[in-house]
Short mmCIF file of C-alpha atoms in Angstrom, two decimals:
data_model
loop_
_atom_site.label_atom_id
_atom_site.label_comp_id
_atom_site.label_asym_id
_atom_site.label_seq_id
_atom_site.Cartn_x
_atom_site.Cartn_y
_atom_site.Cartn_z
CA MET A 1 0.00 0.00 0.00
CA LYS A 2 1.40 3.34 -1.07
CA ARG A 3 1.58 6.12 1.41
CA ARG A 4 0.35 9.54 0.34
CA THR A 5 2.69 12.42 0.79
CA THR A 6 1.38 15.93 1.04
CA VAL A 7 3.27 18.82 -0.40
CA ARG A 8 3.00 21.96 1.66
CA ARG A 9 3.56 25.41 0.33
CA PRO A 10 6.26 27.43 2.07
CA GLY A 11 4.71 29.55 4.78
CA ALA A 12 1.47 27.54 4.86
CA VAL A 13 -0.17 27.33 8.25
CA ASN A 14 -1.78 24.15 9.51
CA ILE A 15 -5.26 25.14 10.72
CA SER A 16 -7.64 22.78 12.40
CA LEU A 17 -11.00 21.96 10.85
CA ARG A 18 -12.80 23.62 13.76
CA THR A 19 -10.94 26.89 13.16
CA LYS A 20 -11.77 26.75 9.44
CA LYS A 21 -15.47 26.26 10.23
CA ARG A 22 -15.45 29.20 12.64
CA PHE A 23 -13.70 31.37 10.06
CA LEU A 24 -16.20 30.49 7.30
CA HIS A 25 -19.13 30.95 9.68
CA SER A 26 -17.88 34.42 10.63
CA LEU A 27 -17.61 35.31 6.93
CA LEU A 28 -21.10 34.08 6.16
CA SER A 29 -22.68 35.87 9.10
CA SER A 30 -21.24 39.31 8.24
CA ASN A 31 -23.52 41.96 6.73
CA SER A 32 -21.16 43.24 4.03
CA THR A 33 -22.19 43.10 0.38
CA THR A 34 -19.11 41.12 -0.57
CA ARG A 35 -17.17 38.61 1.44
CA ARG A 36 -13.51 37.89 1.09
CA CYS A 37 -12.87 34.18 1.29
CA ILE A 38 -9.44 32.81 0.45
CA GLY A 39 -8.64 35.45 -2.13
CA LEU A 40 -12.04 35.39 -3.86
CA LEU A 41 -14.81 37.94 -3.69
CA VAL A 42 -18.17 36.24 -3.25
CA PRO A 43 -21.25 38.40 -3.87
CA VAL A 44 -24.02 38.09 -1.31
CA MET A 45 -26.97 39.10 -3.44
CA ALA A 46 -26.20 38.30 -7.07
CA ASN A 47 -28.54 39.94 -9.55
CA PRO A 48 -30.68 37.27 -11.22
CA PHE A 49 -30.70 39.25 -14.49
CA ARG A 50 -26.91 39.68 -14.65
CA GLY A 51 -26.46 36.94 -17.26
CA GLU A 52 -29.32 38.26 -19.37
CA VAL A 53 -27.91 41.80 -19.29
CA ILE A 54 -24.44 40.63 -20.32
CA LYS A 55 -25.91 38.49 -23.11
CA LEU A 56 -27.99 41.46 -24.29
CA TYR A 57 -24.94 43.74 -24.30
CA LYS A 58 -22.87 41.23 -26.29
CA THR A 59 -25.66 40.68 -28.80
CA LEU A 60 -26.17 44.39 -29.33
CA LEU A 61 -22.43 44.92 -29.63
CA TYR A 62 -22.30 42.22 -32.31
CA LEU A 63 -25.26 43.68 -34.20
CA GLY A 64 -23.75 47.16 -33.98
CA ARG A 65 -20.90 46.21 -36.27
CA GLU A 66 -23.14 46.75 -39.31
CA TYR A 67 -24.85 49.93 -38.05
CA PRO A 68 -25.23 52.55 -40.84
CA LYS A 69 -23.54 55.35 -38.87
CA GLY A 70 -20.59 53.13 -37.97
CA ALA A 71 -19.62 50.65 -35.30
CA ALA A 72 -17.81 53.24 -33.15
CA TYR A 73 -20.89 55.48 -33.04
CA PHE A 74 -23.10 52.54 -32.07
CA ARG A 75 -20.64 51.28 -29.43
CA GLU A 76 -20.47 54.69 -27.73
CA ARG A 77 -24.27 55.01 -27.64
CA LEU A 78 -24.66 51.44 -26.38
CA LYS A 79 -22.15 51.92 -23.60
CA SER A 80 -23.72 55.18 -22.46
CA ALA A 81 -27.19 53.57 -22.42
CA PHE A 82 -25.99 50.68 -20.28
CA MET A 83 -23.94 52.91 -17.96
CA LYS A 84 -26.96 55.17 -17.43
CA ASN A 85 -28.84 52.27 -15.86
CA LYS A 86 -25.94 50.48 -14.17
CA ASP A 87 -27.11 51.29 -10.63
CA GLU A 88 -30.63 49.98 -11.15
CA ALA A 89 -31.51 47.44 -8.44
CA ASP A 90 -35.26 46.91 -8.91
CA PRO A 91 -35.77 43.53 -10.66
CA GLN A 92 -38.99 44.67 -12.36
CA LYS A 93 -37.29 47.74 -13.82
CA ILE A 94 -34.32 45.63 -14.96
CA LYS A 95 -36.72 43.20 -16.63
CA LYS A 96 -38.41 46.08 -18.48
CA LEU A 97 -35.02 47.37 -19.63
CA VAL A 98 -33.99 43.91 -20.85
CA ASP A 99 -37.29 43.59 -22.73
CA ARG A 100 -36.66 46.97 -24.33
CA GLY A 101 -33.20 45.77 -25.34
CA ASP A 102 -34.75 42.70 -26.97
CA PHE A 103 -37.08 45.01 -28.88
CA VAL A 104 -34.06 47.03 -30.08
CA ILE A 105 -32.44 43.80 -31.28
CA LYS A 106 -35.53 42.98 -33.35
CA GLU A 107 -35.60 46.49 -34.79
CA LEU A 108 -31.93 46.32 -35.77
CA GLU A 109 -32.42 42.94 -37.43
CA ALA A 110 -35.38 44.38 -39.37
CA LEU A 111 -33.29 47.40 -40.39
CA TYR A 112 -30.47 45.18 -41.68
CA PHE A 113 -32.88 42.87 -43.49
CA LEU A 114 -34.57 45.83 -45.19
CA ARG A 115 -31.21 47.27 -46.22
CA LYS A 116 -30.16 43.95 -47.77
CA TYR A 117 -33.53 43.59 -49.49
CA ARG A 118 -33.24 47.06 -51.03
CA ALA A 119 -29.71 46.35 -52.23
CA MET A 120 -30.81 43.09 -53.86
CA LYS A 121 -33.82 44.78 -55.45
CA LYS A 122 -31.62 47.56 -56.83
CA ARG A 123 -29.25 45.00 -58.40
CA TYR A 124 -31.81 42.78 -60.09
CA TYR A 125 -34.73 45.04 -61.02
CA ASP A 126 -34.93 48.10 -63.17
CA PRO A 127 -35.28 51.31 -61.22
CA GLU A 128 -38.81 52.61 -61.38
CA GLU A 129 -39.17 55.99 -62.95
#
């Protein structure tokens, strides 16, 4: 039977399991918004719409590459719109903003489709006089 050997980092402190439990319990019982636990910041109240907001931002950023006034113009406007509402904490208001962003995505897709349709029509049909 092989014996396991543990490799300890230099300067590592051997802490008992009881001490670790007390330490973690003291972290979890604090009232701060973030808790520092072994070099990681753990949020207490994570926003349930955080993933949706990030996905929305990425999608709009991707769609903005073909914007008629230019990608830089669109990116600046997008960033300012998201930064304007960055401190919003009400879940209902965030949901309304995300729904509005989805509407903007649909409008941009319609704009791009119409632009492509007009370009194709111009190429293959005689211009009406």
